[in-house]
Each structure stands twice: as structure tokens, then as C-alpha cells.
């Protein structure tokens, strides 16, 4: 099964002629110029670029956080650039997860409540969503931090809560925006291994935005952006290493 | 998102910034108190007026006077008035004209009254007129009568020595007070029992015409009930007898057998009273009667301008209170805007994770509504205490112990005692509801602001 899936992978994210301009007083800055990109199901795609390269802008467009000036983004064939805010919310609940650089946990909620939040937006009962949240928190190794508030946890622990929150609803795509930007090298490895493990297990697509070349080693594919244009798109050969991390 | 989850989030948000929430709620409390206290004083004024007017007379009663030649006070008129919408009862009052009488009671006519007020009330209306029976029943048959509360004291005992043969009821009402050295008036003194029991007493009336004092005619009447003194109904309720008008007619015929039957166009009643079902209908009924050519008098002519004035006063007082609640509303808006700008990133995260716009709006509206609700409840409670304090101070009641204080409370707040401030339950409920509406109203703009926060805020880096 897995082999056939790898041989004919479905396109998860389809980007066509994407252009994004920002108006600054009289000036118009073009952040993205005619981006065309296909990201497959199960692919861990690293969008790499220096600051100002447009990589964050691209992530915003892919995740539907911002409307492009021109062009379309399809996720699972759905043109998310055409959706209304509420349709987008419903779409995100089902298909999209986020891991943020600054974790973005809600300070007045416990670890469990933070993880259960996307399920709460979907209207799941407290009992069911708590059960799911606790299960995934155990998987990220925070079984003894269930009732802790974000301020009572270290950066690495907070980011693990963030990862649990991104994956709890079993989304098709998880967008990770510099997920290890605030972490030391040891925790970075832990966190990245965790993301990769989850993605492999459920054949999920990860879009990883980073300026850190080190991150590239976790990716199946590296898309390099310079001045809002894709200058390089490399597939990393899949070896035995992947099998081991699963 | 489930409503319970939204309520929980909004409560958590309110509790996060306790001092700010408390201060905002305090604003609503002050506003709510201002409105309720002002209105409660207005209601108090209205209540006192009502009590004052009721003391002056029955507010539902309309007195009808004869008008021109076509507007006589006779049975025909009585029937017409009875048919007007919302009339409870129309009744005629007659007196015993041109006849002198002495009334005897007891064995061998031992007790004798030279004077007692005698009034006739139309038969079918007597009960509805609202005489308050102290004892006995309403009369049923011919020559049965009601006696006034103090009628028995009008009789003197012929077997006692002169000067000591009557109980002087009035002397008991003015008692000498040695402390002040003055006579003090006591409206309801302890009276000794009268010489005989009036209830069930067979009385002998000795009647004579003023034309021929020697020609005496006697008629026996039976007292079936004693009514409470009520000057607004008739003086006979104090010292006299209430007859059916038909019995008075019969007495007149006994004294003046040759006098022809009353002409149909002649007035048969001295006065006609029309009683409305409710105060609010008095004005309509009055104008209806006036259209028939009669003149009328009722408390309405006094009540109406007083009510109008009280309403204006209430509007003004309420308006003053409303201003402070409006200020509180600005406070809520300000608090909500501050809290939303502090939570911009959180709202962005919630949106990025798929929270519906409606849910975000609902959460913030609820927060504002909660501030109104809590402020309203506390405000209504404090207003009640304020009313209590106002009433205690204005009543100038003295109390030495706390226990005595609690005994005094119900008296002080009782609307029957004309307190300065009255907080009816509907006013408290209205105040809470109004506070919630104010809260929701002032949360509307901030909630809209929250909805328009972009999910991009979640991605932004500090």
C-alpha cells in the first residue's frame, strides 16, 4: 500500500501563477512573482530562503491566511483563495494544522485545553476532545504536563504542545513556520523528529518554512526562494534513514 | 463551537484581568444604581399620591349630579349608567325628607335615639357599593337595615339619671395628656361597650310629619348587620341606618298617605354614584355620563394632573440615571477595545486554527454582556439597600438592637406606609435586563473589531 502511494502520490497543494504585491504608500513591493508549485501528499517540503525572500509570504498564501493579488492555491483540489472567511475556517478545522515559531499557546489554557482547542472549534464534546488531546500529549512525552499552563513549561515543552495541537485533528497539511527558531540545537532535533514521525505515520504533508540550512536534512524536498521567485527545487533522495525514523 | 465552551472562554478572559473587569463592572453598578434609585423615588412619589388620593375617597367612584330638565336622578338614569361599559355598579342614594323620627330599642323602648342619619341605597346595588360589614349580613327583606359602626352610642338609656344616660364617644377621642398638658386626638380609642347589642336588634321607629307633630306612626325595622365607618360612602356608616330606597318610599307613604306618587320626571334620588371597575376607566365613564347631560365629580380631576406630574418627574429622574449608565457603557466599550488589542495575537491564532467568525463575535459580545449582567445584578441589590437606607432615614424610626432593626424593615419598605423609595421586583428585573442590553450594545463595536483581526497576526514575529 505504502509503496503504491509513493509511486503515484496525489497532489496535495497546487499553486498556480501566484503573485503577491504589497502597497506601501506610493510604492508597490512585489513579494511573490508568478509562483507555480505542486506539493505531494506525504511530502515534507522545506521552503528555504533568507529573510525578505518571500518565504513567509508564500506560507501565508498557501495556508489561506492572506489573499494573493493574483493566482490560485488549491489544497486537495479546493481553491482556498476563493473561499470566504467562514468557509476557510471550516476548511482549516478539517485539513490544516499549524506549528508556530513562538508556539502561540493561549496563556489561560492548560496544555490539554490548548491541544483540544481545534477540536473545540469543531464543536466536539469536552470528553471526546480531552481524550484525544491527552492521548497525543502522551505521544509527545508530556504525560506529566497535562494540566500545566504554558508559562510553567520550557520552550521545548511548549513547542511539543504546539505540535500536539497541530496534529490532534489529523489534518492533511501541517504548516510549520520556523518551528525551531526559538529552540536550542538539542530540542530542535527532538522537535523535528517528532514532526517527521507524525507526518510519516499518517502520510501527512508538511510545509516547513525556514532560513536554517540545517532543517533541510529533515525534508524530502527543498524549495529555495530568492526575491519572491523559486530559484531551486530539489528532491532529496529517500534512503533507509527515513524508514528508521518512522 | 459549543455555547458552553464560549461561555467558559469569555469567563476565563474576564477573570484574567480581574481589576479591570471589577472597575468596569463598578461603572455599570453605579449606572444601574442611579437609574433604579431615581426611578424608585419616582415610584415612591406616585405611590404616596395614590395613597393620599385613596384616603380622600374611593378613586373608582363618580358622583353624578342632575343636569338640565332631561337629566334627572331617577331609576331610568340609573339603568342607563349601569349599561355603560366597565361600570361596576350604579346606585342611587335617597334620604328621608320632611319626616321627623325617634328610634327606640330594647324592652319597653328603654333606649331612645333622637337623631341618627338615615340613608336609602338602591336594592340591587347595596352589596356592590362596598360597605364593609363588621358583623352580620346584608339585609334581604323589607324593613331590614344596616346600622353604622357607632350608631348604638346615639341611644340614651331612659332608666339612668339625666346627664349620665349616654356614652359620649367623642370624649374618648380627645384625651387629656398630662405630659404635654394638652388634649390629644385619638382616632380609634378603646370604647366601652354600648348599652345594648345593635346586631339583630328590633327597633321601633316613631315617625311624624313636620306638619302635624302629634300624629305619630310607628314601624318596626330589624338590624341585620353593622358596617364599618366610611365617611366617603355615607355618614350613616358612622351614626345611622342604611335602608333600601324602597323602604324609605314606603315610610314616606305611611306619613303622607295622600301625597301622589312621584312623577316619573321628578328626581327620586338625592345623589347617584357610579363605580368603575378600575381607576383607568374612570375618565371614559365620566365623559360618557357627561354626554347624557349630567354633571359629574370624581377624584379623576385631581388624580390626572398629579399622575402626569409624577410621570414627568420620573422621566427626568430616570433620564439622569440613564446618563450615568451611558457613561458606564463607554467604560465597557473602552475595556473591550483594550482587551481586544491586548489579545490580537490570540484572536489571530484562534482564527488560524479554524475558529468561526461568528464564534469570535459571540465570545466578545458575551464578555460585554456578562459585565452588564453582573453589574446589573449587583446594582439592583445595592439599589435595594439604598432604598432601605433612604426609607429608614426618612421614617426617622429609632431602634436600639439589631433584632429590632430587622423587625422594622418590613414596615419601612411597605408601600402602604408611603416610603420615599420603592423598588418593585419588575424594576430590579428591568434594571438587570437593561444593563445586559447596554453591555451587549457597547460590546458590539469591539466585537466587530475582533472579528476583523487577521489570522496573519498569529504568524507575525515580535
XYZ file of C-alpha atoms in Angstrom:
708
model
C 0.000 0.000 0.000
C 2.586 2.468 1.087
C 4.726 1.612 -1.881
C 1.956 2.316 -4.393
C 1.197 5.555 -2.639
C 4.773 6.577 -3.010
C 4.871 5.667 -6.647
C 1.782 7.661 -7.629
C 1.448 10.335 -4.966
C -1.576 12.657 -5.136
C -1.016 16.387 -5.441
C -1.916 17.934 -2.085
C -1.122 21.588 -2.707
C -1.273 23.126 -6.148
C -0.031 26.702 -6.692
C -0.730 28.449 -9.991
C 0.641 31.809 -11.149
C 0.704 33.139 -7.599
C 1.579 36.803 -7.282
C 1.512 38.947 -4.193
C 2.045 42.682 -4.085
C 2.085 44.983 -1.074
C 1.186 48.618 -1.424
C 3.384 50.868 0.690
C 2.188 54.430 0.276
C 3.101 55.151 -3.373
C 5.411 52.184 -3.783
C 4.348 48.701 -4.771
C 6.531 45.879 -3.487
C 6.217 42.560 -5.244
C 6.767 39.838 -2.654
C 5.949 36.843 -4.844
C 6.338 36.677 -8.614
C 4.457 34.010 -10.561
C 4.932 31.019 -8.297
C 3.960 27.601 -9.658
C 4.360 24.679 -7.322
C 2.924 21.203 -6.683
C 3.389 19.632 -3.273
C 2.514 15.960 -2.999
C 0.676 14.096 -0.313
C 3.028 12.845 2.378
C 5.806 15.140 1.247
C 7.870 17.113 3.712
C 8.565 20.251 1.764
C 11.024 22.770 3.060
C 10.631 26.326 1.809
C 14.046 27.799 2.274
C 15.129 31.367 1.918
C 16.756 34.289 3.604
C 14.785 36.968 5.342
C 12.913 39.035 2.761
C 12.970 36.259 0.188
C 9.174 35.950 0.350
C 9.094 32.553 2.024
C 6.788 33.703 4.822
C 4.531 35.443 2.318
C 4.336 32.182 0.381
C 3.361 30.294 3.526
C 0.618 32.849 4.241
C -0.807 32.339 0.752
C -0.568 28.542 0.940
C -2.354 28.429 4.275
C -5.003 30.929 3.202
C -4.036 33.439 5.885
C -3.819 36.124 3.225
C -5.390 36.581 -0.187
C -2.966 36.761 -3.123
C -3.013 39.618 -5.609
C -3.271 37.149 -8.432
C -3.278 33.418 -8.963
C -4.738 30.465 -7.064
C -3.847 27.948 -4.398
C -5.626 24.587 -4.321
C -5.457 22.211 -1.378
C -6.987 18.799 -2.104
C -8.360 20.436 -5.232
C -10.228 23.116 -3.248
C -9.401 26.645 -4.409
C -8.766 28.117 -0.956
C -8.022 31.533 -2.435
C -11.690 31.698 -3.453
C -13.173 30.706 -0.089
C -14.922 33.102 2.283
C -13.541 33.591 5.784
C -16.034 31.174 7.338
C -15.514 28.567 4.617
C -11.794 28.904 5.215
C -12.323 28.403 8.965
C -14.272 25.220 8.318
C -11.606 24.074 5.850
C -8.805 24.733 8.338
C -10.632 22.804 11.056
C -10.625 19.715 8.868
C -7.493 19.865 6.769
C -4.862 22.241 8.142
C -2.624 22.326 11.183
C -0.144 24.985 12.290
C 3.119 24.942 14.210
C 4.300 28.466 15.042
C 7.735 29.792 15.831
C 6.571 31.431 19.044
C 4.344 28.427 19.925
C 1.246 30.677 20.237
C -0.326 28.710 23.040
C -3.201 30.507 24.759
C -1.849 31.517 28.186
C -5.088 30.972 30.128
C -5.478 27.388 28.937
C -3.707 24.259 30.174
C -1.652 22.082 27.836
C -4.616 19.765 27.367
C -7.014 22.624 26.683
C -4.601 24.163 24.184
C -4.269 20.895 22.291
C -8.029 20.312 22.365
C -8.738 23.814 21.028
C -9.021 22.958 17.299
C -11.443 20.175 18.242
C -13.405 22.628 20.372
C -13.808 24.908 17.343
C -15.270 21.906 15.542
C -17.839 21.543 18.308
C -16.571 18.230 19.687
C -17.684 17.341 23.190
C -15.305 18.124 26.024
C -14.983 14.460 26.964
C -14.019 13.316 23.484
C -11.625 16.141 22.730
C -9.888 15.864 26.096
C -9.399 12.147 25.475
C -7.803 12.836 22.094
C -5.666 15.669 23.467
C -4.370 13.598 26.367
C -3.543 10.702 24.035
C -1.446 12.874 21.706
C 0.216 14.740 24.591
C 1.367 11.368 25.899
C 2.812 10.629 22.476
C 4.884 13.829 22.561
C 6.117 12.874 26.017
C 4.177 15.355 28.106
C 2.071 12.903 30.106
C 3.134 14.665 33.290
C 2.405 18.185 31.971
C -1.273 17.802 31.073
C -2.574 20.401 33.496
C 0.347 22.789 33.213
C -0.094 26.276 31.840
C 2.269 27.476 29.076
C 4.201 29.744 31.443
C 5.010 26.720 33.594
C 6.763 24.921 30.722
C 10.081 25.288 28.910
C 10.266 26.399 25.279
C 10.788 22.841 24.055
C 7.832 21.578 26.054
C 5.661 24.407 24.777
C 6.591 23.615 21.203
C 5.741 19.948 21.789
C 2.298 21.100 22.958
C 2.160 23.161 19.763
C 2.967 20.090 17.692
C 0.335 18.040 19.514
C -2.174 20.804 18.749
C -1.228 20.840 15.063
C -1.661 17.095 14.677
C -4.548 16.345 17.052
C -7.233 16.784 14.397
C -5.277 14.607 11.911
C -5.034 17.324 9.238
C -3.863 16.677 5.668
C -1.340 19.512 5.748
C 0.651 20.964 8.611
C 2.308 24.322 8.078
C 5.333 24.891 10.262
C 6.729 28.414 10.397
C 10.298 28.340 11.743
C 9.164 25.792 14.332
C 12.588 25.599 15.954
C 13.510 29.269 15.643
C 13.399 29.803 19.395
C 14.879 26.455 20.445
C 18.403 25.188 21.161
C 20.006 22.574 18.931
C 19.156 19.573 21.116
C 15.478 20.448 21.381
C 15.450 21.295 17.679
C 16.361 17.720 16.854
C 13.680 16.357 19.205
C 11.005 18.615 17.788
C 11.855 17.966 14.148
C 11.999 14.213 14.677
C 8.595 14.405 16.272
C 7.068 16.364 13.381
C 8.549 13.999 10.887
C 7.379 10.940 12.780
C 3.790 12.178 12.907
C 3.827 13.096 9.230
C 5.138 9.719 8.154
C 2.685 7.812 10.281
C -0.414 9.351 8.723
C 1.104 10.216 5.345
C 0.616 13.930 6.025
C 2.085 16.800 4.083
C 4.373 19.180 5.939
C 5.242 22.617 4.630
C 8.235 23.793 6.583
C 9.392 27.380 6.289
C 12.922 28.092 7.499
C 16.055 30.101 6.923
C 18.153 27.444 8.667
C 20.002 25.175 6.182
C 20.209 22.525 8.916
C 16.468 21.937 8.603
C 16.924 20.732 5.082
C 18.027 17.342 6.241
C 14.534 16.560 7.539
C 12.911 17.387 4.201
C 12.031 15.317 1.154
C 12.200 18.381 -0.993
C 13.770 21.787 -0.725
C 12.290 24.796 -2.488
C 14.585 27.793 -2.375
C 13.162 31.275 -2.746
C 15.093 34.388 -3.684
C 13.345 37.722 -4.203
C 9.939 36.105 -4.484
C 10.975 33.603 -7.122
C 11.706 29.886 -6.905
C 15.345 29.548 -7.839
C 15.860 25.954 -6.855
C 13.589 22.933 -6.334
C 15.472 19.824 -5.238
C 14.093 16.443 -4.260
C 16.175 14.766 -1.594
C 16.755 11.110 -2.373
C 14.871 8.913 0.042
C 17.046 6.467 1.817
C 16.849 3.968 4.580
C 17.170 6.763 7.092
C 13.509 7.639 6.612
C 12.373 4.159 7.422
C 14.279 4.234 10.688
C 12.768 7.449 11.935
C 9.250 6.139 11.440
C -18.193 25.711 18.851
C -20.481 24.805 21.718
C -22.064 27.642 23.685
C -20.752 26.269 26.962
C -17.189 26.430 25.581
C -17.700 30.029 24.500
C -19.066 30.966 27.927
C -16.072 29.310 29.554
C -13.601 31.206 27.366
C -15.320 34.510 27.992
C -15.341 33.923 31.757
C -11.652 32.975 31.655
C -10.942 36.187 29.780
C -12.832 38.258 32.337
C -11.018 36.601 35.223
C -7.603 37.168 33.648
C -7.817 40.894 34.183
C -9.665 40.947 37.462
C -9.080 44.539 38.489
C -10.042 45.866 35.082
C -13.165 43.740 34.989
C -14.113 44.824 38.507
C -13.680 48.505 37.668
C -15.772 48.180 34.534
C -18.457 46.275 36.409
C -18.345 49.008 39.056
C -19.196 51.556 36.370
C -22.267 49.544 35.438
C -23.172 49.133 39.116
C -23.100 52.894 39.620
C -25.153 53.487 36.470
C -27.659 50.811 37.393
C -27.972 52.158 40.949
C -28.517 55.669 39.611
C -31.357 54.566 37.348
C -33.035 52.302 39.885
C -32.741 54.756 42.774
C -34.066 57.627 40.689
C -36.965 55.581 39.359
C -37.681 54.120 42.800
C -38.071 57.624 44.210
C -40.400 58.452 41.322
C -42.431 55.342 42.071
C -42.443 56.302 45.735
C -43.888 59.724 44.889
C -46.551 58.131 42.711
C -47.382 55.621 45.421
C -47.702 58.310 48.082
C -50.007 60.309 45.804
C -52.154 57.271 45.215
C -52.410 56.577 48.937
C -53.214 60.211 49.630
C -55.967 60.192 46.988
C -57.368 56.918 48.247
C -57.538 58.485 51.682
C -59.581 61.293 50.214
C -62.072 58.936 48.683
C -62.767 55.956 46.504
C -60.838 56.608 43.282
C -63.211 54.497 41.211
C -66.294 56.391 42.360
C -68.022 59.004 40.198
C -70.639 61.232 41.729
C -73.398 62.295 39.319
C -75.446 65.488 39.669
C -78.679 66.315 37.959
C -78.297 68.341 34.820
C -80.998 70.063 32.782
C -84.636 69.035 32.533
C -83.772 65.781 30.785
C -81.114 64.734 33.244
C -82.970 63.702 36.384
C -81.599 61.416 39.031
C -84.160 58.654 38.708
C -84.309 54.913 38.067
C -84.200 55.450 34.340
C -80.868 57.253 34.690
C -79.594 54.521 36.994
C -80.323 51.911 34.329
C -78.580 53.962 31.660
C -75.445 54.375 33.771
C -75.393 50.695 34.619
C -75.194 49.885 30.904
C -72.039 51.970 30.262
C -69.012 49.787 29.583
C -66.811 48.938 32.588
C -69.287 50.250 35.126
C -69.225 48.037 38.180
C -72.371 49.440 39.710
C -74.591 52.500 39.546
C -76.568 53.307 42.627
C -78.909 55.926 43.898
C -78.887 57.455 47.357
C -82.074 58.847 48.857
C -82.889 60.487 52.180
C -85.981 60.650 54.331
C -87.325 64.121 53.517
C -89.786 66.134 55.573
C -90.200 63.398 58.176
C -89.162 63.558 61.815
C -88.370 60.412 63.718
C -87.372 58.966 67.046
C -85.960 55.466 67.270
C -86.472 53.155 70.197
C -84.797 49.905 71.153
C -84.923 47.422 73.998
C -87.715 46.303 76.310
C -90.457 48.878 76.751
C -88.480 51.149 74.465
C -85.867 51.665 77.172
C -83.260 53.076 74.769
C -84.035 56.058 72.642
C -82.221 57.915 69.845
C -83.474 61.332 68.819
C -81.173 61.530 65.895
C -79.478 59.129 63.505
C -78.569 59.610 59.864
C -80.893 57.643 57.593
C -79.982 56.924 54.001
C -81.538 54.793 51.287
C -79.492 52.804 48.827
C -80.978 51.127 45.774
C -81.630 47.492 46.497
C -79.557 45.651 43.931
C -76.502 47.889 44.422
C -76.055 47.784 48.167
C -73.576 44.918 48.269
C -71.568 46.155 45.295
C -71.202 49.631 46.763
C -68.648 48.068 49.045
C -69.854 48.706 52.577
C -67.502 46.834 54.843
C -69.542 44.568 57.116
C -68.122 44.254 60.618
C -70.839 41.831 61.742
C -73.996 40.230 60.370
C -75.286 40.100 56.810
C -76.743 42.398 54.193
C -80.498 42.970 54.510
C -82.679 40.648 52.450
C -86.282 41.579 53.036
C -88.476 44.552 53.737
C -87.547 46.794 56.661
C -84.252 45.140 57.293
C -81.440 47.653 57.677
C -77.707 48.043 58.278
C -76.511 50.057 61.244
C -73.410 52.237 61.355
C -70.383 51.287 63.417
C -71.142 53.722 66.236
C -74.939 54.095 65.879
C -75.533 52.314 69.185
C -73.855 55.211 71.041
C -76.581 57.565 69.789
C -79.107 55.866 72.068
C -79.661 57.070 75.583
C -80.860 54.925 78.436
C -84.127 56.293 79.811
C -83.635 54.399 83.081
C -80.393 56.202 84.000
C -80.252 59.644 85.546
C -80.111 62.635 83.294
C -76.570 63.683 82.357
C -75.280 60.165 82.818
C -77.550 58.357 80.429
C -75.330 58.323 77.319
C -71.803 57.204 76.437
C -70.028 60.199 74.964
C -67.971 58.601 72.252
C -66.252 61.857 71.316
C -64.881 62.448 74.785
C -62.842 59.273 74.396
C -61.272 60.552 71.187
C -59.879 63.658 72.898
C -57.920 62.516 75.920
C -56.001 64.781 78.232
C -52.288 64.042 78.173
C -50.632 65.065 81.467
C -47.160 65.137 79.827
C -47.995 67.804 77.278
C -50.857 69.375 79.161
C -52.994 69.214 76.041
C -55.891 67.210 74.700
C -54.687 64.640 72.239
C -56.771 63.294 69.408
C -57.009 59.538 69.112
C -58.863 58.403 66.023
C -59.513 54.881 67.236
C -59.871 54.853 71.023
C -60.879 51.959 73.261
C -64.596 52.457 73.757
C -66.774 50.884 76.436
C -69.455 48.537 75.098
C -72.689 50.294 74.153
C -75.747 49.748 76.369
C -77.144 47.099 74.071
C -76.073 44.935 71.151
C -77.228 46.538 67.914
C -76.917 43.403 65.760
C -80.247 41.608 65.364
C -81.984 44.351 67.371
C -85.624 45.079 66.598
C -86.043 48.843 66.511
C -89.225 50.825 66.660
C -89.320 53.950 64.545
C -91.713 56.657 65.549
C -92.386 58.866 62.546
C -94.203 62.158 62.237
C -94.580 64.831 59.653
C -93.414 68.342 60.317
C -96.917 69.492 59.512
C -98.503 67.523 62.350
C -96.210 66.608 65.245
C -98.879 64.780 67.188
C -99.765 62.277 64.530
C -97.217 59.513 65.199
C -96.799 56.423 63.095
C -94.638 53.507 64.192
C -92.763 50.995 62.103
C -90.504 48.160 63.223
C -87.181 47.569 61.495
C -84.548 44.861 62.107
C -80.777 45.411 62.088
C -79.129 42.588 60.104
C -75.590 43.925 60.016
C -73.136 46.513 61.289
C -70.958 48.356 58.733
C -67.545 49.917 59.236
C -67.394 53.702 59.408
C -66.534 55.165 55.990
C -67.355 58.842 55.506
C -66.757 58.510 51.767
C -69.709 56.158 51.472
C -72.074 57.985 53.795
C -72.193 59.428 57.282
C -74.778 56.744 58.089
C -71.912 54.250 58.211
C -70.840 56.017 61.396
C -74.015 57.069 63.155
C -77.082 55.975 61.276
C -79.009 53.347 59.386
C -78.858 52.222 55.781
C -82.214 51.347 54.264
C -83.326 50.107 50.897
C -84.732 53.036 48.920
C -87.991 51.115 48.502
C -88.365 51.007 52.301
C -87.822 54.761 52.534
C -90.517 55.241 49.918
C -92.817 53.035 51.996
C -92.108 55.108 55.130
C -92.880 58.298 53.245
C -96.166 56.811 52.141
C -97.050 55.930 55.717
C -96.529 59.507 56.851
C -98.024 61.176 53.799
C -100.670 58.712 52.563
C -102.387 61.321 50.468
C -99.317 62.507 48.605
C -99.370 61.442 44.987
C -96.854 59.042 43.578
C -93.618 60.675 42.470
C -93.877 61.998 38.999
C -91.764 59.951 36.657
C -89.813 63.023 35.676
C -89.082 64.001 39.245
C -85.777 63.105 40.759
C -86.133 60.201 43.136
C -82.549 60.198 44.351
C -80.510 62.880 46.028
C -77.304 61.539 44.579
C -76.251 58.886 42.137
C -72.897 57.141 42.352
C -71.283 55.220 39.521
C -68.438 52.886 40.421
C -65.913 51.949 37.732
C -64.281 48.523 37.530
C -60.829 50.130 37.540
C -59.242 53.572 38.031
C -58.108 53.658 34.414
C -61.706 53.593 33.144
C -62.984 56.447 35.290
C -62.246 59.165 32.725
C -64.063 57.346 29.905
C -67.131 56.623 32.009
C -67.257 60.216 33.213
C -67.245 61.612 29.697
C -69.963 59.127 28.743
C -72.175 60.323 31.602
C -71.487 63.959 30.755
C -72.679 63.278 27.216
C -76.062 62.373 28.704
C -76.335 65.872 30.138
C -75.315 65.270 33.759
C -72.502 66.865 35.658
C -70.052 64.630 37.466
C -67.369 64.744 40.067
C -64.651 62.212 40.771
C -61.125 62.064 42.113
C -60.011 61.746 38.489
C -59.851 65.534 38.131
C -57.279 65.614 40.948
C -55.579 62.348 40.141
C -54.897 63.038 36.463
C -52.679 66.137 36.796
C -50.895 64.592 39.784
C -50.191 61.450 37.811
C -49.000 63.497 34.873
C -46.642 65.441 37.110
C -45.331 62.292 38.761
C -44.661 60.760 35.366
C -42.715 63.803 34.210
C -40.719 63.767 37.416
C -39.989 60.084 36.938
C -38.845 60.626 33.358
C -36.499 63.359 34.473
C -35.055 61.319 37.324
C -34.746 58.237 35.116
C -33.038 60.339 32.464
C -30.423 61.458 34.971
C -29.798 57.831 35.874
C -29.622 56.856 32.217
C -26.794 59.329 31.665
C -24.615 57.536 34.191
C -25.425 54.171 32.665
C -24.427 55.610 29.304
C -21.074 56.580 30.804
C -20.755 53.012 32.066
C -21.447 51.810 28.527
C -18.491 53.854 27.292
C -16.448 52.177 30.024
C -17.409 48.741 28.762
C -16.528 49.678 25.192
C -13.185 51.022 26.315
C -12.387 47.918 28.348
C -13.346 45.646 25.483
C -11.235 47.557 22.960
C -8.250 47.421 25.303
C -8.694 43.745 25.947
C -9.025 43.017 22.255
C -5.919 44.938 21.309
C -4.040 43.021 24.004
C -5.316 39.761 22.643
C -4.781 40.463 18.951
C -2.351 37.572 18.587
C -4.597 35.154 20.453
C -7.508 36.042 18.217
C -5.247 35.527 15.190
C -4.235 32.100 16.479
C -7.844 31.137 17.077
C -8.709 32.169 13.534
C -5.715 30.301 12.066
C -6.830 27.183 13.919
C -10.278 27.401 12.363
C -12.469 29.378 14.758
C -15.569 30.725 13.020
C -16.045 34.497 12.855
C -19.453 34.159 14.485
C -17.884 32.371 17.454
C -15.318 35.122 17.943
C -18.040 37.759 17.785
C -20.181 35.782 20.216
C -17.329 35.383 22.709
C -16.701 39.123 22.882
C -20.384 40.052 22.929
C -20.834 37.601 25.784
C -17.955 39.173 27.657
C -19.558 42.598 27.378
C -22.968 41.158 28.193
C -21.565 39.443 31.280
C -20.119 42.711 32.533
C -23.604 44.214 32.120
C -25.295 41.245 33.790
C -23.022 41.198 36.830
C -23.132 44.981 37.140
C -26.921 44.871 36.820
C -27.379 42.218 39.498
C -25.049 43.926 41.957
C -26.531 47.316 41.067
C -30.078 46.111 41.660
C -29.031 44.644 45.005
C -27.282 47.828 46.098
C -30.220 49.929 44.905
C -32.418 47.933 47.214
C -30.072 48.704 50.106
C -30.055 52.379 49.124
C -33.856 52.363 49.113
C -33.760 50.778 52.538
C -31.409 53.417 53.913
C -33.428 56.277 52.397
C -36.624 54.889 53.872
C -35.146 54.271 57.312
C -33.652 57.743 57.464
C -36.812 59.430 56.183
C -39.072 57.448 58.512
C -36.973 58.627 61.473
C -37.514 55.311 63.162
C -35.425 54.566 66.205
C -34.074 51.173 67.064
C -31.681 50.047 69.724
C -30.856 46.490 68.748
C -30.186 44.684 65.504
C -33.137 42.446 66.155
C -35.367 45.468 66.382
C -33.843 46.706 63.135
C -34.995 43.580 61.308
C -38.441 43.908 62.811
C -38.680 47.447 61.473
C -37.533 46.536 57.925
C -40.821 45.225 56.502
C -42.698 48.221 57.882
C -40.264 50.689 56.401
C -40.397 49.119 52.912
C -44.161 48.522 52.895
C -45.707 50.621 50.070
C -48.759 51.132 52.282
C -46.658 53.362 54.560
C -45.749 55.741 51.699
C -41.972 55.162 51.718
C -39.824 57.644 49.808
C -38.254 54.937 47.661
C -39.929 51.814 46.328
C -38.056 49.130 44.360
C -40.652 46.794 42.907
C -39.455 43.451 41.560
C -40.172 44.486 37.978
C -37.867 47.493 38.387
C -34.997 45.299 39.592
C -35.617 42.891 36.704
C -35.816 45.750 34.247
C -32.548 47.205 35.580
C -30.710 43.900 35.119
C -32.138 43.397 31.646
C -31.289 46.974 30.687
C -27.722 46.532 31.951
C -27.313 43.398 29.827
C -28.615 45.252 26.776
C -26.267 48.167 27.483
C -23.407 45.663 27.808
C -24.248 43.936 24.539
C -24.701 47.283 22.813
C -21.363 48.610 23.954
C -19.671 45.309 23.080
C -20.933 45.426 19.527
C -18.246 47.664 18.083
C -15.295 45.958 19.859
C -16.614 42.508 18.887
C -16.735 43.621 15.269
C -13.171 44.842 15.617
C -12.130 41.442 16.945
C -13.791 39.687 14.026
C -11.768 41.741 11.568
C -8.421 40.869 13.131
C -6.466 38.898 10.546
C -5.303 35.345 11.107
C -1.936 36.677 9.953
C -1.427 38.109 13.446
C -0.623 34.568 14.540
C 2.350 34.420 12.185
C 3.757 37.849 12.961
C 7.021 37.864 14.830
C 7.760 40.184 17.670
